[in-house]
XYZ file of C-alpha atoms in Angstrom:
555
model
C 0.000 0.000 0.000
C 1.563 3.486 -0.903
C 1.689 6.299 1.867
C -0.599 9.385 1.263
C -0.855 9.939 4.981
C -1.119 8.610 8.132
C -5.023 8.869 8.319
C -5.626 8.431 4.570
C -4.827 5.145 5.409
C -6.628 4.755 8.518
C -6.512 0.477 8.945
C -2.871 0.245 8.698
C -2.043 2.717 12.286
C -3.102 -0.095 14.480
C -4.418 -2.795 12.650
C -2.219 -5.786 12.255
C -3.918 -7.222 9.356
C -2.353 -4.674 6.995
C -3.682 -4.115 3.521
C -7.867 -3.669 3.995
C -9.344 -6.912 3.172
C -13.213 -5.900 0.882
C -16.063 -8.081 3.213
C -19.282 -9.171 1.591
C -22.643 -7.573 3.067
C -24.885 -10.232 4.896
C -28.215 -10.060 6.199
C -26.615 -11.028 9.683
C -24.134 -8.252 10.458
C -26.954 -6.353 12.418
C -30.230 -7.095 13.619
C -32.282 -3.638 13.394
C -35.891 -3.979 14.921
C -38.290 -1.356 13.542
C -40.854 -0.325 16.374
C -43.561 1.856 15.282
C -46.101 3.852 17.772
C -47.293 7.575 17.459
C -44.487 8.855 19.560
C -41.656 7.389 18.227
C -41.854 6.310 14.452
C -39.568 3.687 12.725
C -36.735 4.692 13.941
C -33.801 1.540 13.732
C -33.062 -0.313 17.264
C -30.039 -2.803 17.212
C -30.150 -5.287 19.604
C -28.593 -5.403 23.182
C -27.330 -9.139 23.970
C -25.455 -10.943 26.271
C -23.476 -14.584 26.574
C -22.731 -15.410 29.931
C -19.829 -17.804 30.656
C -17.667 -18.662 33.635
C -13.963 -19.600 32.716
C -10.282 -19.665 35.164
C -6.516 -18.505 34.205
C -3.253 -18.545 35.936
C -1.783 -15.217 35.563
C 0.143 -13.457 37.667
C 1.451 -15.682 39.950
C -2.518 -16.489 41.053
C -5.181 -18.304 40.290
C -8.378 -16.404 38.930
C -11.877 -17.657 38.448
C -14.224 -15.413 36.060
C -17.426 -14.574 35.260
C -16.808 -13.391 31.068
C -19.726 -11.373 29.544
C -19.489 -11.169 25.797
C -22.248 -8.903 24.427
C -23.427 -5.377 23.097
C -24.488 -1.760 24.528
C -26.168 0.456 22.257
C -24.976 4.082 22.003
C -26.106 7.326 20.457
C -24.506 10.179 18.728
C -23.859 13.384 20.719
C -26.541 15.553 21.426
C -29.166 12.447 21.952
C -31.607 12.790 24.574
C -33.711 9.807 25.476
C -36.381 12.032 27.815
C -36.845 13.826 23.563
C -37.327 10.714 22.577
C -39.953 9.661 24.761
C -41.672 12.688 23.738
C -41.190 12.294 20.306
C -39.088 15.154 19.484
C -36.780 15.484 16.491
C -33.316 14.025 16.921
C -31.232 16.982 16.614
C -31.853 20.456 16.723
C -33.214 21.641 13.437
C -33.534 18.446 12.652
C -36.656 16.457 11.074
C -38.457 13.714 13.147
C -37.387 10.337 13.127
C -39.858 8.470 10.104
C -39.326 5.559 8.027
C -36.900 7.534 5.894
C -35.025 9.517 8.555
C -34.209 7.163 11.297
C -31.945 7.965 14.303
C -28.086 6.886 14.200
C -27.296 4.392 16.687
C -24.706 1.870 16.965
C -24.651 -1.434 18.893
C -20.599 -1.552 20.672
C -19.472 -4.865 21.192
C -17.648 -5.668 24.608
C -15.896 -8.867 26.064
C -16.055 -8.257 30.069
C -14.217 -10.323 32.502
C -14.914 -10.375 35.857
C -13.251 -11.878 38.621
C -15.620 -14.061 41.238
C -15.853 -13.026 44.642
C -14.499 -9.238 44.376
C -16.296 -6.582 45.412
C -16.557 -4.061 43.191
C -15.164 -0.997 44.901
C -11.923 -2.920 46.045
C -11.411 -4.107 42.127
C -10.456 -2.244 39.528
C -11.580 -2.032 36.193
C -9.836 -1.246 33.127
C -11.319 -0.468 29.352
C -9.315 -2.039 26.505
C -9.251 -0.587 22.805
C -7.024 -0.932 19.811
C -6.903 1.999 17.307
C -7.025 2.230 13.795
C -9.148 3.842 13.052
C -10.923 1.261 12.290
C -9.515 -1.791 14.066
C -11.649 -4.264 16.315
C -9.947 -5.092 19.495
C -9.030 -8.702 18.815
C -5.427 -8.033 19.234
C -4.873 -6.742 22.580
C -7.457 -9.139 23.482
C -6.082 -12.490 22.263
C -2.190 -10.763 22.054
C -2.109 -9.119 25.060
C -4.280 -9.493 28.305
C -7.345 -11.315 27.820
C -7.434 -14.929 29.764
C -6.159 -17.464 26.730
C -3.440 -15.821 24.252
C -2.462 -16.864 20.299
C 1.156 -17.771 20.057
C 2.898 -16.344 16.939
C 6.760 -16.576 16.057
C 8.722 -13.656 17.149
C 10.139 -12.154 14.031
C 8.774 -14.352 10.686
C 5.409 -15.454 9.295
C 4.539 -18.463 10.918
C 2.963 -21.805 9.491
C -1.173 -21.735 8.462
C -3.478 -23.321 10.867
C -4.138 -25.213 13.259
C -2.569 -22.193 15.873
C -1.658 -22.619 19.183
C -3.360 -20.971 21.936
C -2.964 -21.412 25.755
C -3.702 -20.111 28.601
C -2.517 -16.205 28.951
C 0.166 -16.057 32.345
C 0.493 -12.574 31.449
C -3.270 -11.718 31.243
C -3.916 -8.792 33.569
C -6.774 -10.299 35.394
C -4.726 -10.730 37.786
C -4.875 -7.100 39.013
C -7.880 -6.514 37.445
C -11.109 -6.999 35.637
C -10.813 -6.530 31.365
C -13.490 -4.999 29.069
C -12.246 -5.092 25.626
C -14.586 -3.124 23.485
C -14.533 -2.757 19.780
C -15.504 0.298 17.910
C -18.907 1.223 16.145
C -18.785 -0.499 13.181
C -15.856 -2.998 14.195
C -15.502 -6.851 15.252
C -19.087 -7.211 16.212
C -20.077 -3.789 16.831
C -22.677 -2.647 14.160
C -24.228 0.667 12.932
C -26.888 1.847 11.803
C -29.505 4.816 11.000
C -29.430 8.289 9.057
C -26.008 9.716 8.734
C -24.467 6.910 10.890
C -21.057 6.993 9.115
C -21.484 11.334 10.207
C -22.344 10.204 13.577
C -19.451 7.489 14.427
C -16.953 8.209 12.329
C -15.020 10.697 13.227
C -12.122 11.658 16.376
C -15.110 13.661 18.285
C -17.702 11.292 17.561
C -15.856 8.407 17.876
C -14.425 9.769 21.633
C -18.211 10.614 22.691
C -19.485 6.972 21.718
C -16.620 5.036 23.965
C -17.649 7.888 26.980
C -21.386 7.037 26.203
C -20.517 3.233 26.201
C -18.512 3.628 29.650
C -21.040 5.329 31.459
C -23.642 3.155 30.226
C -21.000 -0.088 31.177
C -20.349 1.809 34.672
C -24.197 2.063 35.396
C -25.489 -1.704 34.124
C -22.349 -3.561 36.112
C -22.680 -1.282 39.463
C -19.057 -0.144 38.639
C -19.280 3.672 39.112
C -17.061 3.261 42.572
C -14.496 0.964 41.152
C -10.790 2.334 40.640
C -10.822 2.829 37.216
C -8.163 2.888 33.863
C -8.210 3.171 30.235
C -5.967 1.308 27.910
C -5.805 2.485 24.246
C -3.003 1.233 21.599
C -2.165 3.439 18.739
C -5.271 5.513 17.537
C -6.483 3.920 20.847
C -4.024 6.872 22.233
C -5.479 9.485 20.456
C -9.093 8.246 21.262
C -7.682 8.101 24.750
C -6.913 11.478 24.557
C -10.494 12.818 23.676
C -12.174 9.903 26.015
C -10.226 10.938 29.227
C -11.574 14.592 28.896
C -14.965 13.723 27.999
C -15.293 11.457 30.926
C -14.268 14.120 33.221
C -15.729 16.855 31.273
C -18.936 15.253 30.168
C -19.485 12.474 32.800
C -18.018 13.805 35.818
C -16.308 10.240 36.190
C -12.812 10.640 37.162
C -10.192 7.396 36.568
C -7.477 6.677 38.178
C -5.024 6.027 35.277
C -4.572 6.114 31.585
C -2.256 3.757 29.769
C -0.747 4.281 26.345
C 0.935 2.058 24.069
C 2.241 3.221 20.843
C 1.260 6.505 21.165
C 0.370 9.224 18.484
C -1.657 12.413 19.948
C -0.106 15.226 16.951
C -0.943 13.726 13.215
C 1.715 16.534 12.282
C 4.347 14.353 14.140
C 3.784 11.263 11.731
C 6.594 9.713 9.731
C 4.270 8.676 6.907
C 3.714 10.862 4.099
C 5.839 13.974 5.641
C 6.674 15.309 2.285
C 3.090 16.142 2.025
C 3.825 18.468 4.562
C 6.561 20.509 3.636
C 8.446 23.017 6.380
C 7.087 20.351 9.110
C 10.397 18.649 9.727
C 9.773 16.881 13.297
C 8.647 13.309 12.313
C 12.119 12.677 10.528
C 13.407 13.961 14.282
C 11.218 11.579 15.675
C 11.997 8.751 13.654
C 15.282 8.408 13.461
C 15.663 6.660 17.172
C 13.746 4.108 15.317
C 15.703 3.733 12.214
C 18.990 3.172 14.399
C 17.267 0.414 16.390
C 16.358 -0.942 13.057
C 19.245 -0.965 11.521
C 21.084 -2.473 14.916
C 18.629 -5.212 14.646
C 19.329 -6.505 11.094
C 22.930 -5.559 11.204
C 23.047 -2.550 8.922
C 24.948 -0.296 10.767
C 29.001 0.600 9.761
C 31.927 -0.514 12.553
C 30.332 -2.527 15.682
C 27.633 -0.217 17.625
C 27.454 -2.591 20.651
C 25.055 -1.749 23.379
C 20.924 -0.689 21.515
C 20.611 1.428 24.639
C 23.766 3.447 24.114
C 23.550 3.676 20.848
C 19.892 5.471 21.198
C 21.060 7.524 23.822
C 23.629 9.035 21.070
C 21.169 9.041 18.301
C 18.229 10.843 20.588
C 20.782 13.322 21.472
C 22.082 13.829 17.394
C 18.424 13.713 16.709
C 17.297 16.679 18.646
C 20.217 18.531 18.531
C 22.847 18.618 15.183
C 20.294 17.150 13.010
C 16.944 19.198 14.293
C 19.554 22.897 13.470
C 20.345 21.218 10.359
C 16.608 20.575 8.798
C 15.471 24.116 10.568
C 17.577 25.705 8.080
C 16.072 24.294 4.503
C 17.868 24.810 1.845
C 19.619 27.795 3.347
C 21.932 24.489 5.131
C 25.428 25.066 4.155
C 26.917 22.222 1.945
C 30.066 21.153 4.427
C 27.153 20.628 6.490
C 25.052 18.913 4.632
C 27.581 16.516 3.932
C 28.636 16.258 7.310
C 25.039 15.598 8.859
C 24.261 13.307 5.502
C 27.446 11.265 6.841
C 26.143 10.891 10.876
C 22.842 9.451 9.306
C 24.468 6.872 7.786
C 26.563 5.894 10.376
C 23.192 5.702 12.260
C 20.707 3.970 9.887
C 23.309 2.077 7.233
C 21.695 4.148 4.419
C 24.232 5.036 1.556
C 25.116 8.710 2.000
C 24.430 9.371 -1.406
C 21.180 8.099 -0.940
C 20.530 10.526 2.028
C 21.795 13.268 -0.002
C 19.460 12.530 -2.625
C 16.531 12.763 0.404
C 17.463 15.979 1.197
C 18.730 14.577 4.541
C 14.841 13.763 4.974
C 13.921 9.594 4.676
C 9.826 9.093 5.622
C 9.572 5.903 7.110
C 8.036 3.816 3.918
C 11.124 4.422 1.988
C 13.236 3.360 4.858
C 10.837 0.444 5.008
C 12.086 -0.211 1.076
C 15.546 0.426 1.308
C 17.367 -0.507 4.397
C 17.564 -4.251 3.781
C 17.905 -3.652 -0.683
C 15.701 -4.021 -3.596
C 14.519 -7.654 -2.343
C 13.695 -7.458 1.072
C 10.888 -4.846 2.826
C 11.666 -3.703 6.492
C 8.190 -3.905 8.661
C 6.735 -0.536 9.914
C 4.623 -2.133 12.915
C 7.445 -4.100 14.048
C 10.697 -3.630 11.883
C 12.348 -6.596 13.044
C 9.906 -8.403 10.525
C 11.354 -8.489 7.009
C 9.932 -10.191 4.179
C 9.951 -10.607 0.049
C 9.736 -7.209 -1.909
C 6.583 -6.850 -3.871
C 7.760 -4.292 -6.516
C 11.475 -3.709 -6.501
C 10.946 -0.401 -8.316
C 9.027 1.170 -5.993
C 9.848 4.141 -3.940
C 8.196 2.965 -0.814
C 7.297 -0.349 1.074
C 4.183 -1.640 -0.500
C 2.785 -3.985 2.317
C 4.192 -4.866 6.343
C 5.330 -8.070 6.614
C 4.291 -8.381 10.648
C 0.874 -7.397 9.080
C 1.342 -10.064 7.195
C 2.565 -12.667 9.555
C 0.247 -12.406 12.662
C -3.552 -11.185 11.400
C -4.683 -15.164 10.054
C -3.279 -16.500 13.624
C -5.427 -13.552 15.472
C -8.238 -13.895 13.335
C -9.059 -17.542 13.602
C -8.128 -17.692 17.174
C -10.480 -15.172 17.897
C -13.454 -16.660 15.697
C -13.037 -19.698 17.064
C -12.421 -18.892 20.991
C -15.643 -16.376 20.811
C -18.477 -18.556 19.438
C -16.878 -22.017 20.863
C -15.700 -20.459 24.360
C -18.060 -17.652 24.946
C -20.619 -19.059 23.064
C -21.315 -15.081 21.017
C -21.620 -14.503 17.528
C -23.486 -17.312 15.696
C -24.896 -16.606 12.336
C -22.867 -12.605 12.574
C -19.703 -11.807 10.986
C -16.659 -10.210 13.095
C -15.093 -7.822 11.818
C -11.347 -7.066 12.446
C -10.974 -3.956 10.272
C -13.148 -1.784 7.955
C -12.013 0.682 5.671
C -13.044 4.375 6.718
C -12.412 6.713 3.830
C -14.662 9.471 5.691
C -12.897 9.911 8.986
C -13.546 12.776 10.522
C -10.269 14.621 11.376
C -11.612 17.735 12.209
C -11.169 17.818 16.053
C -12.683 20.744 18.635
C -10.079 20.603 21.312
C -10.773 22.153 24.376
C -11.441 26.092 24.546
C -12.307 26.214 20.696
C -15.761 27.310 19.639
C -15.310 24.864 16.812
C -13.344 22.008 15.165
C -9.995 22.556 13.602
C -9.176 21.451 10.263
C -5.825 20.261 9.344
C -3.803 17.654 10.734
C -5.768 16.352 14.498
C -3.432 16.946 17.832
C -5.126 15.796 20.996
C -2.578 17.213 22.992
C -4.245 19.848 24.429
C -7.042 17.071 25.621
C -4.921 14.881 27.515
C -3.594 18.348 29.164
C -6.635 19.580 30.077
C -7.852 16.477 31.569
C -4.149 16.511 33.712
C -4.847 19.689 34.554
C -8.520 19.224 35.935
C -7.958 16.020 37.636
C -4.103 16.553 38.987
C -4.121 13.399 40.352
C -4.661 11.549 37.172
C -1.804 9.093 36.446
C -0.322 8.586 32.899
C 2.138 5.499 31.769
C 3.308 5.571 28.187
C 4.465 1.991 26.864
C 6.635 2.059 23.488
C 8.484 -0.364 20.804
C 11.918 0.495 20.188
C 10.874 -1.095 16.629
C 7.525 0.675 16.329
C 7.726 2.820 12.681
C 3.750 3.635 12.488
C 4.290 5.389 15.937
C 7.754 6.030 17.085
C 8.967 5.459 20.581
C 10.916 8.815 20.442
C 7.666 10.872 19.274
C 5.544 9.674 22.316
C 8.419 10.903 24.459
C 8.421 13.918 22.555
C 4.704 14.992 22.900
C 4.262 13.899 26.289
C 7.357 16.682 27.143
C 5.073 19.210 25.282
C 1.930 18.676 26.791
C 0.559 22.146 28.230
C 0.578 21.257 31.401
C 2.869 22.971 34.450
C 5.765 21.219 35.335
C 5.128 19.487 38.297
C 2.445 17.380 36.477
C 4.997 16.107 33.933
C 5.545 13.894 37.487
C 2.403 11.875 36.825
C 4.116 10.781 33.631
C 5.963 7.223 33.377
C 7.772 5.838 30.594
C 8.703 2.373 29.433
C 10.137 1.262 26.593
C 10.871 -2.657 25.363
C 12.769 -4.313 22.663
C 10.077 -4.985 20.264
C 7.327 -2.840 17.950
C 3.923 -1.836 17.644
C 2.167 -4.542 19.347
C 4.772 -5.012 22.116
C 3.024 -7.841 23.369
C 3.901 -9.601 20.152
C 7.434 -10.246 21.480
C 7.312 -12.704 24.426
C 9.667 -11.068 26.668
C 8.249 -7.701 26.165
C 4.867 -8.961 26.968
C 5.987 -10.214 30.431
C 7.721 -6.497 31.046
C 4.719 -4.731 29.840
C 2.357 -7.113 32.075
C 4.255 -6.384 35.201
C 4.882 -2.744 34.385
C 1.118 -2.330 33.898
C 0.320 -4.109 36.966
C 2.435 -2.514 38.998
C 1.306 1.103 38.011
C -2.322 -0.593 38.688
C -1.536 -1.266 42.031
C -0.129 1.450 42.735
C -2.857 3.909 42.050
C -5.522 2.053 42.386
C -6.177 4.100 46.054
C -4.137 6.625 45.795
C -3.518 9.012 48.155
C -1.285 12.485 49.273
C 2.482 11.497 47.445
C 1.697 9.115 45.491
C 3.412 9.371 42.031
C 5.074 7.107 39.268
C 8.797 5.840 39.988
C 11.474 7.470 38.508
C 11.954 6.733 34.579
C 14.475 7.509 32.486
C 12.914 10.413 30.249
């Protein structure tokens, strides 16, 4: 797939499946019921269901019975008002009444809960699970990451076909606490539906106000309003994060106690796909090239013998936001003796031929990196670059496909199917969904203090600062691949040391970083850090009180 941008090609940011697979339509992706009375006339109403089942895991060092709930809340667009609609109002203002034409947007969210037996609800916390995309279902932090039984994929190659393994999870978080992992409208399970429901769902705002209508809703039909409580968003996930956390606070009065982030991207101007669309904006080749080293460490690339990844990133972070940021301030006022000399410390940092760099400009996005650092017949991943795999047009510019992508989404997929109608007994005769294609995302985002939304490239920023600022004892922790390309380690770290907020509050931020990519959980050893790190910052705020604050971390 060629790069536009970032959000032009919204399934790849946090969907492991890669290129957008084209589903059929069937007559049992949603089941609308059409109701029609005086006051309230045809308008669509998909189904709330549940599938109860009880299940155990080992995680953790303890043993966990659970009570798992797989089934669906329905949500409305912003500005809904069920007392109208008992009346029999219009939908919107300025709006025309709901009729067999015109009939309200509403989507039915999907949602796997687990539950531990025994705990009282106000001593356990709860956390909310999403994956990004936009566009993505949640099936891989659930069967990847935390949920109670966990796919088993090879750690760097495409594996064999089917049958996969899949055991129980020792790293699932239930250990701490109880899961819901929630797909978005029109993902996995979750289904649409109703006038100007793509308008309604689709979009950073709307998308942000249907998870905080699904929460509250969630909070209120499971008696969990008193619960510690934590959200946990990977990739887009981060940026819906971003938006939810405010919302919540702003919208629900619901504070929660933490927000986790893995893979984070909260400034669209910061990504390192497509920047030559965006000419003068020279910080996601900043960003990025922490990422290129580690790539280039990893398959070898790199001139003389860098030894240590951690020392070598300390050097390149410090190059990165220092020589080379001057250098690509200047444009093409740079002197040449510079050039050259700046052209040469890249390629002693990413094994690119300096000619080659020259021929950038000194500027590499990351799908040409992707293309070139291994030669004409091998592409570099972008979710996890230590994947590599066979070149689908040597004469193209830019990677055409990820080969992680490529590797992992069957093995997720069929798990998933299979563990969902067999294990929770949900889904017969409907069609999950792990990734649509959105080419009508919404981008335009109202951050706080505007009168309206902002066109251009989205930064949530100022959300996830505003919600610091208005809950000060809200705790952050910000997880990263060193071999992440769609979201750069080194650009989280960057936007969480620009957030808006005063100083002392950049104290509520942690960081941790682990040897693998995008879905850190995808690397064995990374998913045991990430579980304990997680757990730990769980237990440590989930009562906090007067000094409590996240250990020391190195940025």
């Amino acid at each position: 797939m060629k790069r536009a941008s970032l959000f032009l090609t919204a399934a790849l940011l946090a969907s492991p499946i890669g290129l957008a697979r084209p589903h059929l339509a069937r007559a049992d992706d949603a089941t609308i019921k059409i109701t029609r009375s005086d006051k309230d006339k045809a308008r669509p109403h998909l189904t709330a269901d549940e599938k109860t089942s009880d299940g155990s895991v080992d995680a953790g060092g303890q043993h966990v019975d659970y009570e798992a709930v797989a089934g669906t809340l329905i949500v409305h667009p912003k500005g809904w008002d069920d007392a109208a609609k008992l009346d029999g109002d219009s939908d919107k203002a300025g709006d025309k009444a709901a009729d067999d034409t015109n009939p309200t947007a509403e989507a039915a969210m999907f949602y796997v809960a687990y539950f531990k037996k025994g705990a009282r609800a106000e001593n356990r916390p709860i956390t909310f699970l999403y994956n990004g995309g936009p566009g993505s279902a949640t099936v891989w932090l659930h069967m990847g990451a935390f949920g109670p039984r966990r796919v088993v994929t090879l750690d760097d190659s495409h594996g064999p076909a089917a049958p996969y393994r899949f055991i129980n999870n020792d790293q699932s978080l239930l250990d701490v606490s109880d899961l819901v992992f929630i797909d978005a409208p029109g993902t996995g399970f979750s289904r649409i539906a109703g006038k100007d429901k793509e308008k309604d769902f689709y979009g950073i705002d709307q998308d942000g106000h249907a998870f905080a209508d699904f929460i509250a809703s969630f909070l209120s039909k499971y008696g969990r309003w008193n619960s510690p409580k934590y959200l946990f968003g990977e990739s887009y996930g981060t940026t819906r994060s971003a938006v939810l956390i405010n919302q919540l606070e702003q919208d629900k009065s619901v504070d929660f106690n933490g927000v986790i982030l893995l893979s984070q991207i909260l400034s669209f101007d910061a990504s390192v796909d497509g920047p030559e669309m965006n000419p003068g904006v020279d910080l996601p080749y900043i960003v990025a090239l922490p990422t290129y080293a580690a790539t280039a460490w990893y398959h070898h690339k790199l001139p003389g013998t860098p030894g240590d990844l951690h020392a070598l990133l300390t050097q390149v972070e410090t190059f990165a936001s220092t020589d080379y940021a001057a250098a690509l301030q200047q444009g093409s006022m740079l002197d040449p003796a510079k050039r050259d000399a700046i052209a040469e410390k890249l390629h002693d940092y990413t094994g690119l031929p300096v000619d080659y760099i020259k021929k950038a400009n000194l500027r590499v996005d990351g799908g040409e990196f992707e293309k070139t650092l291994q030669g004409d017949e091998t592409t570099t991943g972008r979710l996890d670059t230590r994947f590599s795999g066979p070149t689908m047009d040597p004469l193209s510019k830019e990677s055409d496909y990820d080969p992680q992508s490529a590797a992992i989404g069957s093995a997720y997929v069929s798990v998933f199917n299979d563990y969902v109608r067999k294990v929770l007994g949900y889904g017969d005769n409907k069609y999950y969904k792990p990734e649509i294609e959105i080419d009508n995302w919404d981008m335009k985002h109202q951050p706080p203090g505007a009168t309206s939304p902002v066109s251009g490239s989205a930064n949530v920023m100022p959300d996830l600062a505003t919600a610091m600022k208005y809950n000060p004892n809200l705790k952050i922790q910000l997880n990263a691949g060193y071999f992440d390309l769609a979201t750069p380690y080194y650009e989280g770290i960057y936007e969480m040391h620009h957030l808006p907020i005063p100083q002392a509050l950049q104290a509520n931020i942690e960081y941790h970083q682990y040897e693998s990519g995008h879905m850190v959980y995808a690397h064995q050893a990374a998913l045991q850090q990430l579980h304990d790190n997680v757990a730990d910052f769980i237990r440590r705020t989930d009562a906090q009180g007067p000094g409590s604050a996240p250990p020391a971390a190195k940025h």
